[in-house]
CSV table of N, CA and C in Angstrom, one decimal:
chain,number,residue,atom,x,y,z
Z,1,UNK,N,35.3,-54.2,22.6
Z,1,UNK,CA,35.7,-53.0,22.9
Z,1,UNK,C,37.3,-53.0,22.6
Z,2,UNK,N,37.9,-53.9,23.2
Z,2,UNK,CA,39.4,-53.8,23.0
Z,2,UNK,C,39.7,-54.1,21.4
Z,3,UNK,N,38.8,-54.9,20.8
Z,3,UNK,CA,39.2,-55.0,19.4
Z,3,UNK,C,38.9,-53.8,18.6
Z,4,UNK,N,37.9,-53.2,19.0
Z,4,UNK,CA,37.7,-51.6,18.3
Z,4,UNK,C,38.7,-50.8,18.6
Z,5,UNK,N,39.3,-50.9,19.8
Z,5,UNK,CA,40.4,-50.0,20.2
Z,5,UNK,C,41.8,-50.4,19.3
Z,6,UNK,N,42.0,-51.6,19.3
Z,6,UNK,CA,43.1,-52.1,18.4
Z,6,UNK,C,42.8,-51.8,16.7
Z,7,UNK,N,41.7,-51.8,16.3
Z,7,UNK,CA,41.3,-51.3,14.9
Z,7,UNK,C,41.5,-49.8,14.9
Z,8,UNK,N,41.1,-49.0,15.8
Z,8,UNK,CA,41.5,-47.6,15.9
Z,8,UNK,C,42.9,-47.2,15.8
Z,9,UNK,N,43.6,-48.0,16.7
Z,9,UNK,CA,45.0,-47.8,16.6
Z,9,UNK,C,45.7,-48.1,15.3
Z,10,UNK,N,45.3,-49.2,14.7
Z,10,UNK,CA,45.9,-49.6,13.4
Z,10,UNK,C,45.3,-48.5,12.2
Z,11,UNK,N,44.0,-48.1,12.2
Z,11,UNK,CA,43.7,-47.3,11.0
Z,11,UNK,C,43.8,-45.9,11.3
Z,12,UNK,N,43.6,-45.4,12.7
Z,12,UNK,CA,43.6,-43.9,12.7
Z,12,UNK,C,45.0,-43.3,13.0
Z,13,UNK,N,45.7,-44.2,13.9
Z,13,UNK,CA,47.0,-43.5,14.5
Z,13,UNK,C,48.0,-43.4,13.5
Z,14,UNK,N,48.4,-44.3,12.6
Z,14,UNK,CA,49.4,-44.0,11.7
Z,14,UNK,C,48.9,-43.3,10.4
Z,15,UNK,N,47.7,-43.5,10.0
Z,15,UNK,CA,47.2,-42.9,8.8
Z,15,UNK,C,46.9,-41.4,8.7
Z,16,UNK,N,46.0,-41.1,9.8
Z,16,UNK,CA,45.6,-39.6,10.0
Z,16,UNK,C,46.7,-38.8,10.1
Z,17,UNK,N,47.6,-38.8,10.8
Z,17,UNK,CA,48.7,-38.0,10.7
Z,17,UNK,C,49.5,-38.0,9.5
Z,18,UNK,N,49.6,-39.1,8.8
Z,18,UNK,CA,50.4,-39.0,7.5
Z,18,UNK,C,49.6,-38.1,6.5
Z,19,UNK,N,48.4,-38.5,6.4
Z,19,UNK,CA,47.4,-37.7,5.3
Z,19,UNK,C,47.5,-36.2,5.8
Z,20,UNK,N,47.4,-36.0,6.9
Z,20,UNK,CA,47.1,-34.5,7.4
Z,20,UNK,C,48.6,-33.8,7.1
Z,21,UNK,N,49.9,-34.4,7.3
Z,21,UNK,CA,50.9,-33.7,7.1
Z,21,UNK,C,51.5,-33.8,5.6
Z,22,UNK,N,51.1,-34.8,4.9
Z,22,UNK,CA,51.6,-34.8,3.5
Z,22,UNK,C,50.4,-34.0,2.5
Z,23,UNK,N,49.2,-34.2,3.0
Z,23,UNK,CA,47.9,-33.7,2.0
Z,23,UNK,C,47.6,-34.8,0.9
Z,24,UNK,N,48.2,-36.0,1.0
Z,24,UNK,CA,48.0,-37.0,0.0
Z,24,UNK,C,47.4,-38.3,0.7
Z,25,UNK,N,46.6,-38.9,-0.3
Z,25,UNK,CA,46.2,-40.1,0.0
Z,25,UNK,C,46.8,-41.1,-0.8
Z,26,UNK,N,47.5,-42.2,-0.1
Z,26,UNK,CA,48.2,-43.0,-0.9
Z,26,UNK,C,47.5,-44.5,-0.7
Z,27,UNK,N,46.4,-44.6,-0.2
Z,27,UNK,CA,45.9,-45.9,0.1
Z,27,UNK,C,44.9,-46.4,-1.0
Z,28,UNK,N,44.8,-45.6,-1.9
Z,28,UNK,CA,43.7,-46.4,-3.0
Z,28,UNK,C,42.3,-45.9,-2.8
Z,29,UNK,N,41.5,-46.2,-3.9
Z,29,UNK,CA,40.0,-45.8,-3.8
Z,29,UNK,C,39.3,-46.6,-2.8
Z,30,UNK,N,39.7,-47.9,-2.7
Z,30,UNK,CA,38.8,-48.8,-2.0
Z,30,UNK,C,38.9,-48.3,-0.4
Z,31,UNK,N,40.2,-48.2,-0.1
Z,31,UNK,CA,40.5,-47.8,1.4
Z,31,UNK,C,39.9,-46.3,1.5
Z,32,UNK,N,39.7,-45.6,0.6
Z,32,UNK,CA,39.0,-44.1,0.8
Z,32,UNK,C,37.9,-44.4,1.5
Z,33,UNK,N,36.9,-45.4,1.4
Z,33,UNK,CA,35.7,-45.7,1.9
Z,33,UNK,C,35.7,-46.6,3.2
Z,34,UNK,N,36.9,-47.7,2.8
Z,34,UNK,CA,36.9,-48.6,4.2
Z,34,UNK,C,37.5,-48.1,5.3
Z,35,UNK,N,38.5,-47.1,5.3
Z,35,UNK,CA,39.3,-46.8,6.5
Z,35,UNK,C,38.4,-46.0,7.3
Z,36,UNK,N,37.7,-44.9,6.7
Z,36,UNK,CA,36.7,-44.1,7.5
Z,36,UNK,C,35.7,-44.9,8.2
Z,37,UNK,N,35.1,-46.1,7.5
Z,37,UNK,CA,34.2,-46.9,8.3
Z,37,UNK,C,34.7,-47.6,9.4
Z,38,UNK,N,35.9,-48.1,9.2
Z,38,UNK,CA,36.7,-48.8,10.4
Z,38,UNK,C,36.9,-47.7,11.5
Z,39,UNK,N,37.3,-46.6,11.3
Z,39,UNK,CA,37.8,-45.7,12.2
Z,39,UNK,C,36.4,-45.1,12.9
Z,40,UNK,N,35.2,-44.8,12.2
Z,40,UNK,CA,34.0,-44.5,12.6
Z,40,UNK,C,33.2,-45.4,13.5
Z,41,UNK,N,33.3,-46.7,13.1
Z,41,UNK,CA,32.7,-48.0,13.7
Z,41,UNK,C,33.4,-48.0,15.0
Z,42,UNK,N,34.7,-47.8,15.0
Z,42,UNK,CA,35.4,-48.4,16.4
Z,42,UNK,C,35.2,-47.3,17.3
Z,43,UNK,N,34.7,-46.0,16.9
Z,43,UNK,CA,34.5,-44.9,18.0
Z,43,UNK,C,33.2,-45.3,18.6
Z,44,UNK,N,32.1,-45.5,17.6
Z,44,UNK,CA,30.6,-45.8,18.1
Z,44,UNK,C,31.0,-47.0,18.8
Z,45,UNK,N,31.6,-48.1,18.7
Z,45,UNK,CA,31.6,-49.4,19.4
Z,45,UNK,C,32.2,-49.0,20.8
Z,46,UNK,N,33.1,-48.0,21.0
Z,46,UNK,CA,33.8,-47.7,22.3
Z,46,UNK,C,32.6,-47.0,23.0
Z,47,UNK,N,31.9,-46.0,22.5
Z,47,UNK,CA,31.0,-45.2,23.3
Z,47,UNK,C,29.7,-46.1,23.5
Z,48,UNK,N,29.3,-46.9,22.6
Z,48,UNK,CA,28.0,-47.6,22.9
Z,48,UNK,C,28.5,-48.9,23.9
Z,49,UNK,N,29.7,-49.2,23.9
Z,49,UNK,CA,30.0,-50.5,24.8
Z,49,UNK,C,30.1,-49.8,26.1
Z,50,UNK,N,30.5,-48.6,26.4
Z,50,UNK,CA,30.7,-48.0,27.5
Z,50,UNK,C,29.2,-47.8,28.2
Z,51,UNK,N,28.4,-47.5,27.3
Z,51,UNK,CA,27.0,-47.0,27.8
Z,51,UNK,C,26.3,-48.7,28.3
Z,52,UNK,N,26.7,-49.7,27.4
Z,52,UNK,CA,26.3,-50.9,27.8
Z,52,UNK,C,26.9,-51.4,29.2
Z,53,UNK,N,28.1,-51.2,29.4
Z,53,UNK,CA,28.6,-51.4,30.7
Z,53,UNK,C,27.9,-50.8,31.8
Z,54,UNK,N,27.8,-49.5,31.6
Z,54,UNK,CA,26.8,-48.8,32.6
Z,54,UNK,C,25.5,-49.5,32.8
Z,55,UNK,N,25.0,-49.9,31.8
Z,55,UNK,CA,23.5,-50.5,31.9
Z,55,UNK,C,23.8,-51.9,32.5
Z,56,UNK,N,24.8,-52.6,32.3
Z,56,UNK,CA,25.0,-54.0,32.9
Z,56,UNK,C,25.2,-53.6,34.4
Z,57,UNK,N,26.0,-52.6,34.8
Z,57,UNK,CA,26.2,-52.6,36.4
Z,57,UNK,C,24.9,-52.2,36.9
Z,58,UNK,N,24.2,-51.3,36.3
Z,58,UNK,CA,22.7,-50.9,37.0
Z,58,UNK,C,21.9,-52.2,37.0
Z,59,UNK,N,22.1,-53.1,36.1
Z,59,UNK,CA,21.2,-54.3,36.3
Z,59,UNK,C,21.8,-55.2,37.5
Z,60,UNK,N,23.0,-55.3,37.6
Z,60,UNK,CA,23.7,-56.0,38.4
Z,60,UNK,C,23.4,-55.4,39.9
Z,61,UNK,N,23.4,-54.2,40.1
Z,61,UNK,CA,23.1,-53.5,41.3
Z,61,UNK,C,21.7,-53.6,41.6
Z,62,UNK,N,20.8,-53.3,40.6
Z,62,UNK,CA,19.4,-53.1,41.1
Z,62,UNK,C,18.5,-54.3,40.9
Z,63,UNK,N,18.8,-55.1,40.2
Z,63,UNK,CA,17.8,-56.4,39.9
Z,63,UNK,C,18.6,-57.8,40.2
Z,64,UNK,N,17.8,-58.7,40.9
Z,64,UNK,CA,18.6,-60.0,41.0
Z,64,UNK,C,18.4,-60.8,39.7
Z,65,UNK,N,19.3,-61.6,39.4
Z,65,UNK,CA,19.4,-62.5,38.3
Z,65,UNK,C,18.4,-63.6,38.6
Z,66,UNK,N,17.2,-63.6,38.1
Z,66,UNK,CA,16.4,-64.5,38.2
Z,66,UNK,C,16.3,-65.4,36.9
Z,67,UNK,N,16.4,-66.8,37.0
Z,67,UNK,CA,16.5,-67.6,35.9
Z,67,UNK,C,15.4,-67.2,34.8
Z,68,UNK,N,14.2,-66.8,35.2
Z,68,UNK,CA,13.0,-66.5,34.3
Z,68,UNK,C,13.2,-65.0,33.7
Z,69,UNK,N,14.2,-64.2,34.1
Z,69,UNK,CA,14.3,-62.9,33.6
Z,69,UNK,C,14.9,-63.0,32.2
Z,70,UNK,N,14.7,-62.0,31.3
Z,70,UNK,CA,14.9,-62.0,30.2
Z,70,UNK,C,16.5,-61.4,30.0
Z,71,UNK,N,17.5,-62.0,29.3
Z,71,UNK,CA,18.8,-61.5,29.3
Z,71,UNK,C,19.4,-61.7,27.8
Z,72,UNK,N,20.0,-60.9,27.5
Z,72,UNK,CA,20.8,-60.8,26.2
Z,72,UNK,C,22.3,-61.5,26.5
Z,73,UNK,N,22.6,-62.5,25.9
Z,73,UNK,CA,24.0,-63.0,26.2
Z,73,UNK,C,25.1,-61.9,25.6
Z,74,UNK,N,26.2,-62.0,26.1
Z,74,UNK,CA,27.1,-61.0,25.9
Z,74,UNK,C,27.5,-60.9,24.5
Z,75,UNK,N,27.6,-62.1,23.8
Z,75,UNK,CA,27.8,-62.2,22.4
Z,75,UNK,C,26.9,-61.5,21.7
Z,76,UNK,N,25.6,-61.6,22.1
Z,76,UNK,CA,24.5,-60.9,21.3
Z,76,UNK,C,24.5,-59.6,21.5
Z,77,UNK,N,24.9,-59.1,22.6
Z,77,UNK,CA,25.0,-57.7,23.0
Z,77,UNK,C,26.1,-57.0,22.2
Z,78,UNK,N,27.3,-57.5,22.0
Z,78,UNK,CA,28.4,-57.2,21.2
Z,78,UNK,C,27.9,-57.0,19.7
Z,79,UNK,N,27.3,-58.2,19.2
Z,79,UNK,CA,26.9,-58.0,17.8
Z,79,UNK,C,25.9,-57.1,17.6
Z,80,UNK,N,25.0,-56.9,18.5
Z,80,UNK,CA,24.0,-55.6,18.3
Z,80,UNK,C,24.7,-54.4,18.2
Z,81,UNK,N,25.8,-54.0,19.0
Z,81,UNK,CA,26.7,-52.9,19.1
Z,81,UNK,C,27.3,-52.7,18.0
Z,82,UNK,N,28.0,-53.8,17.4
Z,82,UNK,CA,28.9,-53.9,16.2
Z,82,UNK,C,28.1,-53.4,14.8
Z,83,UNK,N,26.8,-54.0,14.8
Z,83,UNK,CA,26.2,-53.9,13.8
Z,83,UNK,C,25.4,-52.4,13.8
Z,84,UNK,N,24.9,-52.2,14.9
Z,84,UNK,CA,24.5,-50.7,15.0
Z,84,UNK,C,25.5,-49.5,14.6
Z,85,UNK,N,26.8,-50.0,15.2
Z,85,UNK,CA,27.8,-49.0,14.8
Z,85,UNK,C,28.1,-48.7,13.3
Z,86,UNK,N,28.2,-49.9,12.8
Z,86,UNK,CA,28.5,-50.0,11.2
Z,86,UNK,C,27.5,-49.3,10.5
Z,87,UNK,N,26.1,-49.7,10.9
Z,87,UNK,CA,25.0,-48.8,10.1
Z,87,UNK,C,25.0,-47.4,10.3
Z,88,UNK,N,25.3,-47.0,11.6
Z,88,UNK,CA,25.3,-45.6,11.8
Z,88,UNK,C,26.4,-44.9,11.4
Z,89,UNK,N,27.6,-45.5,11.0
Z,89,UNK,CA,28.7,-44.7,10.3
Z,89,UNK,C,28.7,-44.9,8.8
Z,90,UNK,N,28.0,-45.6,8.3
Z,90,UNK,CA,27.8,-46.2,6.9
Z,90,UNK,C,27.7,-44.8,6.0
Z,91,UNK,N,26.7,-44.0,6.3
Z,91,UNK,CA,26.7,-42.7,5.4
Z,91,UNK,C,27.8,-41.9,5.3
Z,92,UNK,N,28.7,-41.8,6.4
Z,92,UNK,CA,30.1,-41.1,6.4
Z,92,UNK,C,30.9,-41.8,5.3
Z,93,UNK,N,31.0,-43.1,5.4
Z,93,UNK,CA,31.8,-44.0,4.5
Z,93,UNK,C,31.3,-43.7,3.1
Z,94,UNK,N,30.2,-43.8,2.8
Z,94,UNK,CA,29.7,-43.7,1.5
Z,94,UNK,C,29.8,-42.3,0.8
Z,95,UNK,N,29.8,-41.2,1.7
Z,95,UNK,CA,30.2,-40.1,1.1
Z,95,UNK,C,31.7,-39.5,1.2
Z,96,UNK,N,32.6,-40.6,1.1
Z,96,UNK,CA,34.0,-40.1,1.0
Z,96,UNK,C,34.2,-40.2,-0.7
Z,97,UNK,N,35.0,-39.3,-1.1
Z,97,UNK,CA,35.3,-39.2,-2.4
Z,97,UNK,C,36.8,-39.4,-2.9
Z,98,UNK,N,37.0,-40.3,-3.6
Z,98,UNK,CA,38.4,-40.6,-4.0
Z,98,UNK,C,38.6,-39.8,-5.3
Z,99,UNK,N,39.7,-39.0,-5.3
Z,99,UNK,CA,40.0,-38.2,-6.6
Z,99,UNK,C,41.5,-38.1,-6.9
Z,100,UNK,N,41.7,-37.8,-8.0
Z,100,UNK,CA,43.1,-37.8,-8.4
Z,100,UNK,C,43.6,-36.4,-9.2
Z,101,UNK,N,44.4,-35.5,-8.7
Z,101,UNK,CA,44.6,-34.3,-9.3
Z,101,UNK,C,46.1,-34.1,-9.5
Z,102,UNK,N,46.5,-34.0,-10.7
Z,102,UNK,CA,47.8,-33.6,-11.2
Z,102,UNK,C,48.8,-34.9,-10.5
Z,103,UNK,N,48.2,-36.1,-10.5
Z,103,UNK,CA,49.1,-37.2,-10.0
Z,103,UNK,C,49.1,-37.4,-8.5
Z,104,UNK,N,48.3,-36.6,-7.7
Z,104,UNK,CA,48.1,-36.7,-6.3
Z,104,UNK,C,46.6,-37.4,-6.1
Z,105,UNK,N,46.8,-38.2,-5.4
Z,105,UNK,CA,45.5,-38.9,-4.8
Z,105,UNK,C,44.8,-38.2,-3.5
Z,106,UNK,N,43.7,-38.0,-3.5
Z,106,UNK,CA,42.9,-37.3,-2.5
Z,106,UNK,C,41.6,-38.2,-1.9
Z,107,UNK,N,41.5,-38.3,-0.7
Z,107,UNK,CA,40.3,-38.7,-0.2
Z,107,UNK,C,39.6,-37.7,0.7
Z,108,UNK,N,38.6,-37.3,0.2
Z,108,UNK,CA,37.8,-36.2,1.0
Z,108,UNK,C,36.1,-36.3,1.2
Z,109,UNK,N,35.7,-35.9,1.9
Z,109,UNK,CA,34.2,-35.7,2.1
Z,109,UNK,C,33.4,-35.0,1.1
Z,110,UNK,N,32.4,-35.9,0.5
Z,110,UNK,CA,31.6,-35.1,-0.5
Z,110,UNK,C,30.1,-35.4,-0.1
Z,111,UNK,N,29.7,-34.0,0.4
Z,111,UNK,CA,28.1,-34.2,0.9
Z,111,UNK,C,27.5,-33.2,0.0
Z,112,UNK,N,26.4,-33.6,-0.2
Z,112,UNK,CA,25.5,-32.6,-0.9
Z,112,UNK,C,24.2,-32.1,-0.1
Z,113,UNK,N,24.0,-30.6,0.1
Z,113,UNK,CA,22.8,-30.4,0.9
Z,113,UNK,C,23.1,-30.4,2.2
Z,114,UNK,N,21.8,-30.3,3.0
Z,114,UNK,CA,21.9,-30.3,4.5
Z,114,UNK,C,22.0,-31.6,5.0
Z,115,UNK,N,22.3,-32.6,4.2
Z,115,UNK,CA,22.7,-34.1,5.0
Z,115,UNK,C,23.7,-34.1,5.6
Z,116,UNK,N,24.9,-33.3,5.6
Z,116,UNK,CA,26.0,-33.2,6.4
Z,116,UNK,C,25.7,-32.9,7.8
Z,117,UNK,N,24.8,-31.7,8.0
Z,117,UNK,CA,24.4,-31.2,9.1
Z,117,UNK,C,23.6,-32.1,10.0
Z,118,UNK,N,22.7,-32.8,9.2
Z,118,UNK,CA,21.9,-33.6,9.9
Z,118,UNK,C,22.6,-34.9,10.2
Z,119,UNK,N,23.4,-35.5,9.4
Z,119,UNK,CA,24.4,-36.6,10.0
Z,119,UNK,C,25.2,-36.2,11.1
Z,120,UNK,N,25.9,-35.0,11.0
Z,120,UNK,CA,26.7,-34.6,12.2
Z,120,UNK,C,25.8,-34.4,13.5
Z,121,UNK,N,24.8,-34.0,13.5
Z,121,UNK,CA,23.8,-33.8,14.7
Z,121,UNK,C,23.4,-35.2,15.3
Z,122,UNK,N,23.1,-36.0,14.2
Z,122,UNK,CA,22.5,-37.4,14.7
Z,122,UNK,C,23.9,-38.2,15.3
Z,123,UNK,N,25.0,-37.9,14.7
Z,123,UNK,CA,26.3,-38.5,15.1
Z,123,UNK,C,26.6,-38.1,16.6
Z,124,UNK,N,26.6,-36.7,16.7
Z,124,UNK,CA,26.8,-36.2,17.9
Z,124,UNK,C,26.0,-36.8,19.1
Z,125,UNK,N,24.7,-36.8,18.7
Z,125,UNK,CA,23.7,-37.5,19.6
Z,125,UNK,C,23.9,-38.8,19.9
Z,126,UNK,N,24.5,-39.7,19.1
Z,126,UNK,CA,24.4,-41.1,19.4
Z,126,UNK,C,25.8,-41.4,20.0
Z,127,UNK,N,26.7,-40.6,19.5
Z,127,UNK,CA,28.2,-40.9,19.9
Z,127,UNK,C,28.4,-40.4,21.3
Z,128,UNK,N,27.9,-39.2,21.7
Z,128,UNK,CA,28.2,-38.5,22.9
Z,128,UNK,C,26.8,-38.4,23.7
Z,129,UNK,N,25.9,-37.8,23.2
Z,129,UNK,CA,24.7,-37.4,24.0
Z,129,UNK,C,24.0,-38.6,24.6
Z,130,UNK,N,23.6,-39.6,23.8
Z,130,UNK,CA,23.0,-40.8,24.4
Z,130,UNK,C,23.8,-41.5,25.4
Z,131,UNK,N,25.1,-42.0,24.9
Z,131,UNK,CA,25.9,-42.7,26.0
Z,131,UNK,C,26.2,-41.8,27.4
Z,132,UNK,N,26.3,-40.6,27.1
Z,132,UNK,CA,26.5,-39.7,28.3
Z,132,UNK,C,25.4,-39.4,29.4
Z,133,UNK,N,24.2,-39.3,28.7
Z,133,UNK,CA,23.0,-39.0,29.4
Z,133,UNK,C,22.6,-40.5,30.0
Z,134,UNK,N,22.6,-41.4,29.3
Z,134,UNK,CA,22.4,-42.8,29.9
Z,134,UNK,C,23.2,-43.1,31.2
Z,135,UNK,N,24.5,-43.0,30.7
Z,135,UNK,CA,25.5,-43.4,31.8
Z,135,UNK,C,25.4,-42.4,33.1
Z,136,UNK,N,25.1,-41.3,32.9
Z,136,UNK,CA,24.9,-40.4,34.1
Z,136,UNK,C,23.8,-40.7,34.8
Z,137,UNK,N,22.5,-41.0,34.1
Z,137,UNK,CA,21.4,-41.5,34.7
Z,137,UNK,C,21.4,-42.6,35.6
Z,138,UNK,N,22.1,-43.7,34.9
Z,138,UNK,CA,22.4,-44.9,35.5
Z,138,UNK,C,23.2,-44.7,36.6
Z,139,UNK,N,24.3,-44.2,36.6
Z,139,UNK,CA,25.3,-44.2,37.7
Z,139,UNK,C,24.7,-43.2,38.7
Z,140,UNK,N,24.0,-42.2,38.6
Z,140,UNK,CA,23.2,-41.5,39.7
Z,140,UNK,C,22.2,-42.4,40.4
Z,141,UNK,N,21.4,-43.3,39.7
Z,141,UNK,CA,20.6,-44.3,40.3
Z,141,UNK,C,21.3,-45.4,41.0
Z,142,UNK,N,22.5,-45.6,40.7
Z,142,UNK,CA,23.3,-46.7,41.3
Z,142,UNK,C,23.9,-46.0,42.6
Z,143,UNK,N,24.3,-44.8,42.7
Z,143,UNK,CA,24.6,-44.1,43.7
Z,143,UNK,C,23.6,-44.3,44.9
Z,144,UNK,N,22.2,-43.8,44.4
Z,144,UNK,CA,21.4,-43.7,45.2
Z,144,UNK,C,20.9,-45.1,45.9
Z,145,UNK,N,20.8,-46.1,45.1
Z,145,UNK,CA,20.6,-47.3,45.4
Z,145,UNK,C,21.6,-47.7,46.4
Z,146,UNK,N,22.7,-47.6,46.2
Z,146,UNK,CA,23.9,-48.0,47.2
Z,146,UNK,C,23.9,-47.1,48.4
Z,147,UNK,N,23.5,-46.0,48.3
Z,147,UNK,CA,23.4,-45.1,49.6
Z,147,UNK,C,22.0,-45.6,50.3
Z,148,UNK,N,21.0,-45.9,49.6
Z,148,UNK,CA,19.9,-46.5,50.6
Z,148,UNK,C,20.2,-47.8,51.1
Z,149,UNK,N,20.8,-48.6,50.3
Z,149,UNK,CA,21.2,-50.1,51.0
Z,149,UNK,C,22.2,-49.8,52.2
Z,150,UNK,N,23.1,-49.0,52.1
Z,150,UNK,CA,24.1,-48.7,53.2
Z,150,UNK,C,23.4,-48.1,54.4
Z,151,UNK,N,22.5,-47.3,54.1
Z,151,UNK,CA,21.6,-46.7,55.2
Z,151,UNK,C,20.7,-47.8,55.9
Z,152,UNK,N,20.2,-48.6,55.0
Z,152,UNK,CA,19.5,-49.6,55.7
Z,152,UNK,C,20.3,-50.8,56.6
Z,153,UNK,N,21.5,-51.0,56.0
Z,153,UNK,CA,22.5,-52.1,56.7
Z,153,UNK,C,22.9,-51.2,57.9
Z,154,UNK,N,23.2,-50.1,57.9
Z,154,UNK,CA,23.6,-49.3,59.2
Z,154,UNK,C,22.6,-49.3,60.3
Z,155,UNK,N,21.3,-49.0,59.7
Z,155,UNK,CA,20.0,-48.8,60.5
Z,155,UNK,C,19.7,-50.2,61.3
Z,156,UNK,N,20.1,-51.2,60.7
Z,156,UNK,CA,19.8,-52.6,61.2
Z,156,UNK,C,21.0,-53.2,61.8
Z,157,UNK,N,22.1,-52.6,61.9
Z,157,UNK,CA,23.3,-53.0,62.7
Z,157,UNK,C,23.1,-53.0,64.0
Z,158,UNK,N,23.7,-54.0,64.6
Z,158,UNK,CA,23.7,-54.2,66.3
Z,158,UNK,C,24.3,-53.1,66.8
Z,159,UNK,N,25.6,-52.8,66.4
Z,159,UNK,CA,26.5,-51.8,66.8
Z,159,UNK,C,25.8,-50.3,67.1
Z,160,UNK,N,25.3,-50.0,65.8
Z,160,UNK,CA,24.4,-48.7,65.8
Z,160,UNK,C,23.3,-48.6,66.7
Z,161,UNK,N,22.6,-49.9,66.8
Z,161,UNK,CA,21.5,-49.9,67.8
Z,161,UNK,C,21.9,-49.7,69.2
Z,162,UNK,N,23.1,-50.2,69.6
Z,162,UNK,CA,23.6,-49.9,70.9
Z,162,UNK,C,23.7,-48.6,71.0
Z,163,UNK,N,24.6,-48.1,70.1
Z,163,UNK,CA,24.8,-46.6,70.2
Z,163,UNK,C,23.7,-45.7,70.4
Z,164,UNK,N,22.7,-45.9,69.6
Z,164,UNK,CA,21.3,-45.2,69.8
Z,164,UNK,C,20.8,-45.4,71.2
Z,165,UNK,N,20.8,-46.6,71.6
Z,165,UNK,CA,20.2,-46.8,73.0
Z,165,UNK,C,21.0,-46.1,74.0
Z,166,UNK,N,22.3,-46.0,73.9
Z,166,UNK,CA,23.3,-45.4,74.8
Z,166,UNK,C,23.0,-43.9,74.8
Z,167,UNK,N,22.9,-43.5,73.5
Z,167,UNK,CA,22.7,-41.9,73.7
Z,167,UNK,C,21.4,-41.5,74.0
Z,168,UNK,N,20.3,-42.4,74.0
Z,168,UNK,CA,18.8,-42.1,74.6
Z,168,UNK,C,19.1,-42.2,76.2
Z,169,UNK,N,19.7,-43.2,76.7
Z,169,UNK,CA,20.1,-43.3,77.9
Z,169,UNK,C,20.7,-41.9,78.5
Z,170,UNK,N,21.8,-41.5,77.9
Z,170,UNK,CA,22.5,-40.4,78.0
Z,170,UNK,C,21.5,-39.1,78.2
Z,171,UNK,N,20.6,-39.0,77.3
Z,171,UNK,CA,19.8,-37.7,77.2
Z,171,UNK,C,18.8,-38.1,78.4
Z,172,UNK,N,18.2,-39.0,78.7
Z,172,UNK,CA,17.3,-39.3,79.7
Z,172,UNK,C,18.1,-38.9,81.1
Z,173,UNK,N,19.3,-39.3,81.3
Z,173,UNK,CA,20.1,-39.0,82.5
Z,173,UNK,C,20.2,-37.5,82.6
Z,174,UNK,N,20.8,-36.9,81.5
Z,174,UNK,CA,20.7,-35.4,81.3
Z,174,UNK,C,19.5,-34.8,81.8
Z,175,UNK,N,18.3,-35.2,81.2
Z,175,UNK,CA,17.0,-34.5,81.6
Z,175,UNK,C,16.9,-34.5,83.0
Z,176,UNK,N,17.2,-35.8,83.5
Z,176,UNK,CA,16.9,-36.0,85.1
Z,176,UNK,C,17.8,-35.2,85.8
Z,177,UNK,N,19.0,-34.9,85.4
Z,177,UNK,CA,20.0,-34.1,86.2
Z,177,UNK,C,19.6,-32.7,86.2
Z,178,UNK,N,19.0,-32.2,85.1
Z,178,UNK,CA,18.6,-30.7,84.8
Z,178,UNK,C,17.4,-30.5,85.5
């Protein structure tokens, strides 16, 4: 995730404002496809990595790490996220169009039909919806598990048991006195 953030800082931070303010693309035809791929992939990598971190925390809290249990090594998980991110953003990169008008280079999106809307909905779902809902569900489950564990520990603690016994004796004395 740190590498994707660095790539985002290198590709998006200086280039996006420059092209927005000047209205020109000075990076050539190949970068017209490559830079949007880097920018989009780094966003996907960040959001999917946050979802992966949430799932890993859930696994750490809920399951014991048995030697026989199936685990994906960290490098494998990172590889899956990276490849998935590149594949999901590839249509955007392929629909970038480099043109030259009156000596001014432009790099714009070029979509035909309703594919842009479909791609936008899938992108919104995979970059925001899926990580958000997954993380929300997982962290709510973690909070409930931790609450249950804390309640079980408190119920079994010696100090709490003494307080309960003392409270019951006080109630008994109060009933006798009344």
